[in-house]
């Protein structure tokens, strides 16, 4: 029982006027995307760190102040091990997904958001990469991609019973047999319990990033092979060119391949130059999900004309 606790409250607003509720704020599409990312990270923080589910989260129970979101009316929140906590969480996910979809944001599905909030393999080191991948998937998904069966599956997901711990799983052996042959659509507790999709053991990294890592490694190997071929071409080409042409080329192109007999000092300088070039490129890079979203909007507008 809690006794003698002090509750500190503060005023959100300016010049005596309270901060508006999220439902009353006029938002641009880009600001809506920013607030959507804020919102889902707040939901994850509440669940993973505060061990709470709001249980009535919506645009009516969030304030907008100084460009950020603030959650209010937390008095009805329940602890994450409450018998109905996961049911309430899915309702919160539905409310926020519906609101931001109306604002033109390419959101995750309710299940994807639920998995993001409850997945215990997501941490501070990989959360940014996880969200970037989720936004890429959401931006690529069009209305036509969502089938009637997908809509039915989402409605079923909102109401189906989900065990929170392995102790609450009634027929694990049956689920294991199904998972081993790839029938995992009806098994929904992997992320909550930290198990692999096939239930064969503990999951160390988010499944979404594992799939991406294998693809990225393949791409890197292809790029590396292309760079080696290009290096060979450059070596042959440099033999036939004059010294003045080589000097001009070195001024315009960054030398990233390792020459034979490279000294330690030269190696350090080369790596430093590559890092600086990569850092500058990263600063000016437009995130993939934003680029694809803009391309999709441009195509839609072009089709209307």
PDB file of C-alpha atoms in Angstrom:
ATOM      1  CA  UNK A   1       0.000   0.000   0.000  1.00  0.00           C
ATOM      2  CA  UNK A   2       1.342   3.467  -0.909  1.00  0.00           C
ATOM      3  CA  UNK A   3       1.324   6.105   1.834  1.00  0.00           C
ATOM      4  CA  UNK A   4       2.513   9.696   2.234  1.00  0.00           C
ATOM      5  CA  UNK A   5       3.328  10.074  -1.452  1.00  0.00           C
ATOM      6  CA  UNK A   6       3.464  13.527  -3.063  1.00  0.00           C
ATOM      7  CA  UNK A   7       2.014  14.174  -6.503  1.00  0.00           C
ATOM      8  CA  UNK A   8       3.636  17.117  -8.300  1.00  0.00           C
ATOM      9  CA  UNK A   9       1.582  18.737 -11.057  1.00  0.00           C
ATOM     10  CA  UNK A  10       2.515  21.395 -13.579  1.00  0.00           C
ATOM     11  CA  UNK A  11       0.642  23.674 -15.970  1.00  0.00           C
ATOM     12  CA  UNK A  12       0.994  23.057 -19.701  1.00  0.00           C
ATOM     13  CA  UNK A  13       0.246  26.161 -21.728  1.00  0.00           C
ATOM     14  CA  UNK A  14       1.313  29.733 -22.296  1.00  0.00           C
ATOM     15  CA  UNK A  15       0.178  33.049 -20.809  1.00  0.00           C
ATOM     16  CA  UNK A  16      -2.520  31.354 -18.768  1.00  0.00           C
ATOM     17  CA  UNK A  17      -4.024  29.501 -21.732  1.00  0.00           C
ATOM     18  CA  UNK A  18      -3.924  25.696 -21.468  1.00  0.00           C
ATOM     19  CA  UNK A  19      -2.244  23.646 -24.175  1.00  0.00           C
ATOM     20  CA  UNK A  20      -4.780  22.358 -26.731  1.00  0.00           C
ATOM     21  CA  UNK A  21      -5.789  18.742 -27.045  1.00  0.00           C
ATOM     22  CA  UNK A  22      -4.289  16.899 -29.989  1.00  0.00           C
ATOM     23  CA  UNK A  23      -7.731  16.635 -31.639  1.00  0.00           C
ATOM     24  CA  UNK A  24      -7.973  20.446 -31.847  1.00  0.00           C
ATOM     25  CA  UNK A  25      -4.553  21.105 -33.412  1.00  0.00           C
ATOM     26  CA  UNK A  26      -4.139  21.890 -37.119  1.00  0.00           C
ATOM     27  CA  UNK A  27      -1.193  19.805 -38.283  1.00  0.00           C
ATOM     28  CA  UNK A  28       0.755  19.592 -41.511  1.00  0.00           C
ATOM     29  CA  UNK A  29       1.434  16.134 -42.915  1.00  0.00           C
ATOM     30  CA  UNK A  30       5.125  16.309 -41.998  1.00  0.00           C
ATOM     31  CA  UNK A  31       4.321  17.413 -38.424  1.00  0.00           C
ATOM     32  CA  UNK A  32       1.747  14.625 -38.163  1.00  0.00           C
ATOM     33  CA  UNK A  33       4.438  12.078 -39.090  1.00  0.00           C
ATOM     34  CA  UNK A  34       6.758  13.540 -36.453  1.00  0.00           C
ATOM     35  CA  UNK A  35       4.057  13.388 -33.759  1.00  0.00           C
ATOM     36  CA  UNK A  36       3.122   9.842 -34.768  1.00  0.00           C
ATOM     37  CA  UNK A  37       6.685   8.710 -34.051  1.00  0.00           C
ATOM     38  CA  UNK A  38       6.586  10.587 -30.735  1.00  0.00           C
ATOM     39  CA  UNK A  39       3.288   8.965 -29.826  1.00  0.00           C
ATOM     40  CA  UNK A  40       4.282   5.366 -30.476  1.00  0.00           C
ATOM     41  CA  UNK A  41       7.549   5.812 -28.588  1.00  0.00           C
ATOM     42  CA  UNK A  42       5.631   7.244 -25.624  1.00  0.00           C
ATOM     43  CA  UNK A  43       3.363   4.185 -25.710  1.00  0.00           C
ATOM     44  CA  UNK A  44       6.374   1.874 -25.731  1.00  0.00           C
ATOM     45  CA  UNK A  45       8.048   3.764 -22.881  1.00  0.00           C
ATOM     46  CA  UNK A  46       4.873   3.523 -20.786  1.00  0.00           C
ATOM     47  CA  UNK A  47       4.677  -0.229 -21.334  1.00  0.00           C
ATOM     48  CA  UNK A  48       8.347  -1.203 -21.128  1.00  0.00           C
ATOM     49  CA  UNK A  49       9.667   1.227 -18.496  1.00  0.00           C
ATOM     50  CA  UNK A  50       6.629   2.403 -16.522  1.00  0.00           C
ATOM     51  CA  UNK A  51       4.947  -1.026 -16.808  1.00  0.00           C
ATOM     52  CA  UNK A  52       1.662   0.721 -17.597  1.00  0.00           C
ATOM     53  CA  UNK A  53      -1.033   0.662 -20.258  1.00  0.00           C
ATOM     54  CA  UNK A  54      -2.985   3.928 -20.554  1.00  0.00           C
ATOM     55  CA  UNK A  55      -6.253   2.075 -21.310  1.00  0.00           C
ATOM     56  CA  UNK A  56      -7.976   5.181 -22.756  1.00  0.00           C
ATOM     57  CA  UNK A  57      -5.368   6.731 -25.042  1.00  0.00           C
ATOM     58  CA  UNK A  58      -6.670   8.852 -27.910  1.00  0.00           C
ATOM     59  CA  UNK A  59      -6.368  12.322 -29.421  1.00  0.00           C
ATOM     60  CA  UNK A  60      -8.693  13.467 -26.602  1.00  0.00           C
ATOM     61  CA  UNK A  61      -6.174  12.492 -23.907  1.00  0.00           C
ATOM     62  CA  UNK A  62      -3.029  14.028 -25.393  1.00  0.00           C
ATOM     63  CA  UNK A  63      -1.963  17.683 -25.229  1.00  0.00           C
ATOM     64  CA  UNK A  64       0.158  19.503 -27.797  1.00  0.00           C
ATOM     65  CA  UNK A  65       2.661  21.961 -26.337  1.00  0.00           C
ATOM     66  CA  UNK A  66       5.885  23.416 -27.784  1.00  0.00           C
ATOM     67  CA  UNK A  67       5.853  20.939 -30.666  1.00  0.00           C
ATOM     68  CA  UNK A  68       5.569  17.876 -28.431  1.00  0.00           C
ATOM     69  CA  UNK A  69       2.890  15.516 -27.164  1.00  0.00           C
ATOM     70  CA  UNK A  70       1.958  15.086 -23.503  1.00  0.00           C
ATOM     71  CA  UNK A  71      -0.222  12.263 -22.176  1.00  0.00           C
ATOM     72  CA  UNK A  72      -2.952  13.200 -19.690  1.00  0.00           C
ATOM     73  CA  UNK A  73      -5.703  11.351 -17.787  1.00  0.00           C
ATOM     74  CA  UNK A  74      -3.418   8.534 -16.712  1.00  0.00           C
ATOM     75  CA  UNK A  75      -5.473   7.864 -13.573  1.00  0.00           C
ATOM     76  CA  UNK A  76      -7.279   4.929 -15.224  1.00  0.00           C
ATOM     77  CA  UNK A  77      -4.034   3.331 -16.465  1.00  0.00           C
ATOM     78  CA  UNK A  78      -3.458  -0.310 -15.515  1.00  0.00           C
ATOM     79  CA  UNK A  79      -0.242  -2.211 -14.857  1.00  0.00           C
ATOM     80  CA  UNK A  80       1.111  -4.319 -17.703  1.00  0.00           C
ATOM     81  CA  UNK A  81       0.241  -7.572 -15.901  1.00  0.00           C
ATOM     82  CA  UNK A  82      -3.416  -6.608 -15.422  1.00  0.00           C
ATOM     83  CA  UNK A  83      -5.752  -9.341 -16.788  1.00  0.00           C
ATOM     84  CA  UNK A  84      -7.094  -6.954 -19.441  1.00  0.00           C
ATOM     85  CA  UNK A  85      -3.886  -4.982 -20.083  1.00  0.00           C
ATOM     86  CA  UNK A  86      -3.253  -6.385 -23.564  1.00  0.00           C
ATOM     87  CA  UNK A  87      -6.876  -5.855 -24.535  1.00  0.00           C
ATOM     88  CA  UNK A  88      -6.621  -2.197 -23.445  1.00  0.00           C
ATOM     89  CA  UNK A  89      -3.292  -1.814 -25.245  1.00  0.00           C
ATOM     90  CA  UNK A  90      -4.774  -3.019 -28.537  1.00  0.00           C
ATOM     91  CA  UNK A  91      -7.580  -0.493 -28.107  1.00  0.00           C
ATOM     92  CA  UNK A  92      -5.022   2.286 -27.548  1.00  0.00           C
ATOM     93  CA  UNK A  93      -3.115   1.143 -30.647  1.00  0.00           C
ATOM     94  CA  UNK A  94      -6.337   1.211 -32.671  1.00  0.00           C
ATOM     95  CA  UNK A  95      -7.277   4.711 -31.500  1.00  0.00           C
ATOM     96  CA  UNK A  96      -3.913   6.270 -32.316  1.00  0.00           C
ATOM     97  CA  UNK A  97      -3.572   4.415 -35.631  1.00  0.00           C
ATOM     98  CA  UNK A  98      -7.014   5.593 -36.770  1.00  0.00           C
ATOM     99  CA  UNK A  99      -6.295   9.207 -35.768  1.00  0.00           C
ATOM    100  CA  UNK A 100      -2.958   9.507 -37.563  1.00  0.00           C
ATOM    101  CA  UNK A 101      -4.281   7.709 -40.647  1.00  0.00           C
ATOM    102  CA  UNK A 102      -6.910  10.430 -40.909  1.00  0.00           C
ATOM    103  CA  UNK A 103      -4.040  12.929 -40.850  1.00  0.00           C
ATOM    104  CA  UNK A 104      -2.459  11.298 -43.900  1.00  0.00           C
ATOM    105  CA  UNK A 105       0.305   9.403 -42.083  1.00  0.00           C
ATOM    106  CA  UNK A 106       1.420   6.022 -43.405  1.00  0.00           C
ATOM    107  CA  UNK A 107       1.059   4.209 -40.091  1.00  0.00           C
ATOM    108  CA  UNK A 108       1.873   0.704 -39.001  1.00  0.00           C
ATOM    109  CA  UNK A 109      -0.971  -1.752 -38.749  1.00  0.00           C
ATOM    110  CA  UNK A 110      -2.457  -2.267 -35.289  1.00  0.00           C
ATOM    111  CA  UNK A 111      -0.570  -5.555 -34.944  1.00  0.00           C
ATOM    112  CA  UNK A 112       2.722  -4.004 -36.079  1.00  0.00           C
ATOM    113  CA  UNK A 113       2.320  -1.226 -33.504  1.00  0.00           C
ATOM    114  CA  UNK A 114       1.393  -3.735 -30.798  1.00  0.00           C
ATOM    115  CA  UNK A 115       4.516  -5.771 -31.641  1.00  0.00           C
ATOM    116  CA  UNK A 116       6.704  -2.643 -31.529  1.00  0.00           C
ATOM    117  CA  UNK A 117       5.424  -1.741 -28.062  1.00  0.00           C
ATOM    118  CA  UNK A 118       5.708  -5.238 -26.579  1.00  0.00           C
ATOM    119  CA  UNK A 119       8.805  -6.648 -28.345  1.00  0.00           C
ATOM    120  CA  UNK A 120      11.447  -7.179 -25.644  1.00  0.00           C
ATOM    121  CA  UNK A 121      14.303  -7.515 -28.175  1.00  0.00           C
ATOM    122  CA  UNK A 122      14.031  -3.832 -29.160  1.00  0.00           C
ATOM    123  CA  UNK A 123      16.461  -1.644 -27.211  1.00  0.00           C
ATOM    124  CA  UNK A 124      18.099   1.782 -27.322  1.00  0.00           C
ATOM    125  CA  UNK A 125      20.708   0.588 -29.808  1.00  0.00           C
ATOM    126  CA  UNK A 126      18.326  -0.772 -32.452  1.00  0.00           C
ATOM    127  CA  UNK A 127      15.096   1.193 -31.925  1.00  0.00           C
ATOM    128  CA  UNK A 128      15.971   3.853 -34.527  1.00  0.00           C
ATOM    129  CA  UNK A 129      16.782   1.232 -37.163  1.00  0.00           C
ATOM    130  CA  UNK A 130      13.592  -0.655 -36.266  1.00  0.00           C
ATOM    131  CA  UNK A 131      11.397   2.442 -36.637  1.00  0.00           C
ATOM    132  CA  UNK A 132      13.073   3.416 -39.907  1.00  0.00           C
ATOM    133  CA  UNK A 133      12.363  -0.047 -41.321  1.00  0.00           C
ATOM    134  CA  UNK A 134       8.746   0.075 -40.088  1.00  0.00           C
ATOM    135  CA  UNK A 135       8.217   3.456 -41.739  1.00  0.00           C
ATOM    136  CA  UNK A 136       9.685   2.164 -45.002  1.00  0.00           C
ATOM    137  CA  UNK A 137       7.259  -0.773 -44.992  1.00  0.00           C
ATOM    138  CA  UNK A 138       4.315   1.492 -44.145  1.00  0.00           C
ATOM    139  CA  UNK A 139       5.220   4.005 -46.877  1.00  0.00           C
ATOM    140  CA  UNK A 140       5.422   1.237 -49.492  1.00  0.00           C
ATOM    141  CA  UNK A 141       2.018  -0.172 -48.517  1.00  0.00           C
ATOM    142  CA  UNK A 142      -0.888   1.273 -50.520  1.00  0.00           C
ATOM    143  CA  UNK A 143      -4.627   1.018 -49.942  1.00  0.00           C
ATOM    144  CA  UNK A 144      -4.842  -1.538 -52.747  1.00  0.00           C
ATOM    145  CA  UNK A 145      -2.283  -3.750 -50.957  1.00  0.00           C
ATOM    146  CA  UNK A 146      -4.641  -4.210 -47.993  1.00  0.00           C
ATOM    147  CA  UNK A 147      -6.961  -7.092 -48.861  1.00  0.00           C
ATOM    148  CA  UNK A 148     -10.304  -7.884 -47.294  1.00  0.00           C
ATOM    149  CA  UNK A 149      -8.657 -10.829 -45.559  1.00  0.00           C
ATOM    150  CA  UNK A 150      -6.071  -8.467 -44.027  1.00  0.00           C
ATOM    151  CA  UNK A 151      -8.906  -6.348 -42.626  1.00  0.00           C
ATOM    152  CA  UNK A 152     -10.599  -9.435 -41.167  1.00  0.00           C
ATOM    153  CA  UNK A 153      -7.297 -10.623 -39.657  1.00  0.00           C
ATOM    154  CA  UNK A 154      -6.762  -7.239 -38.011  1.00  0.00           C
ATOM    155  CA  UNK A 155     -10.238  -7.256 -36.475  1.00  0.00           C
ATOM    156  CA  UNK A 156      -9.634 -10.787 -35.183  1.00  0.00           C
ATOM    157  CA  UNK A 157      -6.292  -9.694 -33.720  1.00  0.00           C
ATOM    158  CA  UNK A 158      -8.000  -6.917 -31.752  1.00  0.00           C
ATOM    159  CA  UNK A 159     -10.242  -9.404 -29.948  1.00  0.00           C
ATOM    160  CA  UNK A 160      -8.311 -12.675 -29.728  1.00  0.00           C
ATOM    161  CA  UNK A 161      -6.794 -13.837 -26.433  1.00  0.00           C
ATOM    162  CA  UNK A 162      -3.005 -13.300 -26.224  1.00  0.00           C
ATOM    163  CA  UNK A 163      -0.995 -14.976 -23.434  1.00  0.00           C
ATOM    164  CA  UNK A 164       1.338 -12.532 -21.707  1.00  0.00           C
ATOM    165  CA  UNK A 165       3.688 -15.196 -20.306  1.00  0.00           C
ATOM    166  CA  UNK A 166       4.465 -18.793 -21.179  1.00  0.00           C
ATOM    167  CA  UNK A 167       2.630 -19.876 -18.024  1.00  0.00           C
ATOM    168  CA  UNK A 168      -0.574 -18.628 -19.658  1.00  0.00           C
ATOM    169  CA  UNK A 169      -0.050 -20.664 -22.845  1.00  0.00           C
ATOM    170  CA  UNK A 170      -2.485 -23.581 -22.708  1.00  0.00           C
ATOM    171  CA  UNK A 171      -1.178 -25.818 -25.529  1.00  0.00           C
ATOM    172  CA  UNK A 172       2.466 -24.992 -26.129  1.00  0.00           C
ATOM    173  CA  UNK A 173       3.298 -28.377 -27.696  1.00  0.00           C
ATOM    174  CA  UNK A 174       0.534 -27.911 -30.250  1.00  0.00           C
ATOM    175  CA  UNK A 175       1.740 -24.365 -31.021  1.00  0.00           C
ATOM    176  CA  UNK A 176       5.313 -25.628 -31.366  1.00  0.00           C
ATOM    177  CA  UNK A 177       4.282 -28.263 -33.902  1.00  0.00           C
ATOM    178  CA  UNK A 178       2.441 -25.621 -35.929  1.00  0.00           C
ATOM    179  CA  UNK A 179       5.308 -23.136 -35.721  1.00  0.00           C
ATOM    180  CA  UNK A 180       7.825 -25.706 -36.929  1.00  0.00           C
ATOM    181  CA  UNK A 181       5.918 -26.059 -40.218  1.00  0.00           C
ATOM    182  CA  UNK A 182       5.433 -22.303 -40.624  1.00  0.00           C
ATOM    183  CA  UNK A 183       1.849 -22.000 -39.340  1.00  0.00           C
ATOM    184  CA  UNK A 184       2.411 -18.990 -37.071  1.00  0.00           C
ATOM    185  CA  UNK A 185      -0.516 -16.738 -38.012  1.00  0.00           C
ATOM    186  CA  UNK A 186      -2.537 -17.809 -34.966  1.00  0.00           C
ATOM    187  CA  UNK A 187       0.425 -17.701 -32.544  1.00  0.00           C
ATOM    188  CA  UNK A 188       0.700 -14.144 -31.227  1.00  0.00           C
ATOM    189  CA  UNK A 189       2.861 -14.293 -28.114  1.00  0.00           C
ATOM    190  CA  UNK A 190       6.376 -14.576 -29.611  1.00  0.00           C
ATOM    191  CA  UNK A 191       7.251 -10.878 -29.221  1.00  0.00           C
ATOM    192  CA  UNK A 192       5.811 -10.684 -25.697  1.00  0.00           C
ATOM    193  CA  UNK A 193       7.768 -13.693 -24.477  1.00  0.00           C
ATOM    194  CA  UNK A 194      10.968 -13.123 -26.456  1.00  0.00           C
ATOM    195  CA  UNK A 195      10.724 -16.307 -28.514  1.00  0.00           C
ATOM    196  CA  UNK A 196      11.653 -16.901 -32.133  1.00  0.00           C
ATOM    197  CA  UNK A 197       8.850 -17.052 -34.689  1.00  0.00           C
ATOM    198  CA  UNK A 198       9.115 -20.865 -34.808  1.00  0.00           C
ATOM    199  CA  UNK A 199       9.238 -21.071 -30.954  1.00  0.00           C
ATOM    200  CA  UNK A 200      12.563 -22.944 -31.161  1.00  0.00           C
ATOM    201  CA  UNK A 201      14.353 -20.705 -28.663  1.00  0.00           C
ATOM    202  CA  UNK A 202      15.033 -17.172 -27.462  1.00  0.00           C
ATOM    203  CA  UNK A 203      15.055 -14.359 -30.009  1.00  0.00           C
ATOM    204  CA  UNK A 204      18.123 -12.143 -29.613  1.00  0.00           C
ATOM    205  CA  UNK A 205      17.390  -9.393 -32.162  1.00  0.00           C
ATOM    206  CA  UNK A 206      14.139  -8.040 -33.641  1.00  0.00           C
ATOM    207  CA  UNK A 207      12.940 -10.299 -36.456  1.00  0.00           C
ATOM    208  CA  UNK A 208      12.329  -7.292 -38.680  1.00  0.00           C
ATOM    209  CA  UNK A 209      15.990  -6.244 -38.446  1.00  0.00           C
ATOM    210  CA  UNK A 210      17.333  -9.770 -38.852  1.00  0.00           C
ATOM    211  CA  UNK A 211      15.658 -10.041 -42.259  1.00  0.00           C
ATOM    212  CA  UNK A 212      17.017  -6.653 -43.210  1.00  0.00           C
ATOM    213  CA  UNK A 213      20.539  -7.496 -42.013  1.00  0.00           C
ATOM    214  CA  UNK A 214      20.822 -10.505 -44.304  1.00  0.00           C
ATOM    215  CA  UNK A 215      19.647  -8.380 -47.247  1.00  0.00           C
ATOM    216  CA  UNK A 216      22.058  -5.584 -46.338  1.00  0.00           C
ATOM    217  CA  UNK A 217      24.997  -7.998 -46.170  1.00  0.00           C
ATOM    218  CA  UNK A 218      24.136  -9.264 -49.655  1.00  0.00           C
ATOM    219  CA  UNK A 219      23.955  -5.721 -50.987  1.00  0.00           C
ATOM    220  CA  UNK A 220      27.275  -4.826 -49.362  1.00  0.00           C
ATOM    221  CA  UNK A 221      28.919  -7.882 -50.910  1.00  0.00           C
ATOM    222  CA  UNK A 222      27.610  -6.879 -54.342  1.00  0.00           C
ATOM    223  CA  UNK A 223      28.814  -3.308 -53.878  1.00  0.00           C
ATOM    224  CA  UNK A 224      32.200  -4.558 -52.686  1.00  0.00           C
ATOM    225  CA  UNK A 225      32.520  -6.771 -55.747  1.00  0.00           C
ATOM    226  CA  UNK A 226      31.621  -3.886 -58.039  1.00  0.00           C
ATOM    227  CA  UNK A 227      34.170  -1.653 -56.314  1.00  0.00           C
ATOM    228  CA  UNK A 228      36.891  -4.255 -56.793  1.00  0.00           C
ATOM    229  CA  UNK A 229      36.034  -4.550 -60.503  1.00  0.00           C
ATOM    230  CA  UNK A 230      36.055  -0.778 -60.788  1.00  0.00           C
ATOM    231  CA  UNK A 231      39.405  -0.634 -58.997  1.00  0.00           C
ATOM    232  CA  UNK A 232      40.890  -3.042 -61.509  1.00  0.00           C
ATOM    233  CA  UNK A 233      39.540  -0.955 -64.378  1.00  0.00           C
ATOM    234  CA  UNK A 234      40.980   2.187 -62.836  1.00  0.00           C
ATOM    235  CA  UNK A 235      44.416   0.581 -62.485  1.00  0.00           C
ATOM    236  CA  UNK A 236      44.422  -0.468 -66.144  1.00  0.00           C
ATOM    237  CA  UNK A 237      43.088   2.922 -67.220  1.00  0.00           C
ATOM    238  CA  UNK A 238      45.642   4.841 -65.170  1.00  0.00           C
ATOM    239  CA  UNK A 239      48.477   3.029 -66.935  1.00  0.00           C
ATOM    240  CA  UNK A 240      47.380   4.462 -70.284  1.00  0.00           C
ATOM    241  CA  UNK A 241      46.690   8.020 -69.079  1.00  0.00           C
ATOM    242  CA  UNK A 242      49.161  10.856 -68.593  1.00  0.00           C
ATOM    243  CA  UNK A 243      50.233  12.075 -65.147  1.00  0.00           C
ATOM    244  CA  UNK A 244      48.294  15.310 -65.588  1.00  0.00           C
ATOM    245  CA  UNK A 245      45.012  13.440 -66.255  1.00  0.00           C
ATOM    246  CA  UNK A 246      45.583  11.295 -63.174  1.00  0.00           C
ATOM    247  CA  UNK A 247      46.107  14.415 -61.075  1.00  0.00           C
ATOM    248  CA  UNK A 248      42.847  15.958 -62.335  1.00  0.00           C
ATOM    249  CA  UNK A 249      40.904  12.774 -61.601  1.00  0.00           C
ATOM    250  CA  UNK A 250      42.283  12.520 -58.068  1.00  0.00           C
ATOM    251  CA  UNK A 251      41.003  16.020 -57.372  1.00  0.00           C
ATOM    252  CA  UNK A 252      37.418  15.181 -58.323  1.00  0.00           C
ATOM    253  CA  UNK A 253      37.096  11.586 -57.054  1.00  0.00           C
ATOM    254  CA  UNK A 254      37.743  10.237 -53.582  1.00  0.00           C
ATOM    255  CA  UNK A 255      40.295   7.397 -53.621  1.00  0.00           C
ATOM    256  CA  UNK A 256      38.667   4.688 -51.483  1.00  0.00           C
ATOM    257  CA  UNK A 257      40.449   1.518 -52.626  1.00  0.00           C
ATOM    258  CA  UNK A 258      43.565   0.210 -50.853  1.00  0.00           C
ATOM    259  CA  UNK A 259      46.772   0.288 -52.952  1.00  0.00           C
ATOM    260  CA  UNK A 260      49.450  -2.366 -52.600  1.00  0.00           C
ATOM    261  CA  UNK A 261      52.125  -1.688 -50.029  1.00  0.00           C
ATOM    262  CA  UNK A 262      50.071   1.034 -48.365  1.00  0.00           C
ATOM    263  CA  UNK A 263      51.816   2.609 -45.381  1.00  0.00           C
ATOM    264  CA  UNK A 264      50.040   2.879 -41.981  1.00  0.00           C
ATOM    265  CA  UNK A 265      49.921   6.704 -42.257  1.00  0.00           C
ATOM    266  CA  UNK A 266      48.398   6.530 -45.730  1.00  0.00           C
ATOM    267  CA  UNK A 267      45.847   3.981 -44.519  1.00  0.00           C
ATOM    268  CA  UNK A 268      44.769   6.271 -41.657  1.00  0.00           C
ATOM    269  CA  UNK A 269      44.387   9.251 -44.002  1.00  0.00           C
ATOM    270  CA  UNK A 270      42.368   7.190 -46.482  1.00  0.00           C
ATOM    271  CA  UNK A 271      39.995   5.896 -43.795  1.00  0.00           C
ATOM    272  CA  UNK A 272      39.588   9.398 -42.385  1.00  0.00           C
ATOM    273  CA  UNK A 273      38.663  10.769 -45.815  1.00  0.00           C
ATOM    274  CA  UNK A 274      36.120   7.977 -46.370  1.00  0.00           C
ATOM    275  CA  UNK A 275      34.504   8.586 -42.971  1.00  0.00           C
ATOM    276  CA  UNK A 276      34.206  12.334 -43.598  1.00  0.00           C
ATOM    277  CA  UNK A 277      32.663  11.770 -47.029  1.00  0.00           C
ATOM    278  CA  UNK A 278      30.200   9.239 -45.600  1.00  0.00           C
ATOM    279  CA  UNK A 279      29.268  11.569 -42.731  1.00  0.00           C
ATOM    280  CA  UNK A 280      28.571  14.448 -45.137  1.00  0.00           C
ATOM    281  CA  UNK A 281      26.469  12.188 -47.366  1.00  0.00           C
ATOM    282  CA  UNK A 282      24.463  10.933 -44.363  1.00  0.00           C
ATOM    283  CA  UNK A 283      23.674  14.487 -43.215  1.00  0.00           C
ATOM    284  CA  UNK A 284      22.160  15.379 -46.588  1.00  0.00           C
ATOM    285  CA  UNK A 285      20.360  12.081 -47.084  1.00  0.00           C
ATOM    286  CA  UNK A 286      16.556  12.089 -47.209  1.00  0.00           C
ATOM    287  CA  UNK A 287      15.035   9.131 -45.285  1.00  0.00           C
ATOM    288  CA  UNK A 288      13.720   6.435 -47.608  1.00  0.00           C
ATOM    289  CA  UNK A 289      10.200   6.388 -46.206  1.00  0.00           C
ATOM    290  CA  UNK A 290       9.818  10.154 -46.718  1.00  0.00           C
ATOM    291  CA  UNK A 291      11.184   9.968 -50.272  1.00  0.00           C
ATOM    292  CA  UNK A 292       8.859   7.090 -51.188  1.00  0.00           C
ATOM    293  CA  UNK A 293       5.909   8.853 -49.587  1.00  0.00           C
ATOM    294  CA  UNK A 294       6.565  11.969 -51.693  1.00  0.00           C
ATOM    295  CA  UNK A 295       6.888   9.877 -54.857  1.00  0.00           C
ATOM    296  CA  UNK A 296       3.585   8.133 -54.096  1.00  0.00           C
ATOM    297  CA  UNK A 297       1.812  11.469 -53.518  1.00  0.00           C
ATOM    298  CA  UNK A 298       3.273  12.863 -56.756  1.00  0.00           C
ATOM    299  CA  UNK A 299       2.015   9.843 -58.734  1.00  0.00           C
ATOM    300  CA  UNK A 300      -1.435  10.144 -57.153  1.00  0.00           C
ATOM    301  CA  UNK A 301      -1.680  13.839 -57.983  1.00  0.00           C
ATOM    302  CA  UNK A 302      -0.472  13.178 -61.511  1.00  0.00           C
ATOM    303  CA  UNK A 303      -3.151  10.491 -61.960  1.00  0.00           C
ATOM    304  CA  UNK A 304      -5.893  12.877 -60.790  1.00  0.00           C
ATOM    305  CA  UNK A 305      -4.862  15.447 -63.369  1.00  0.00           C
TER     306      UNK A 305
END
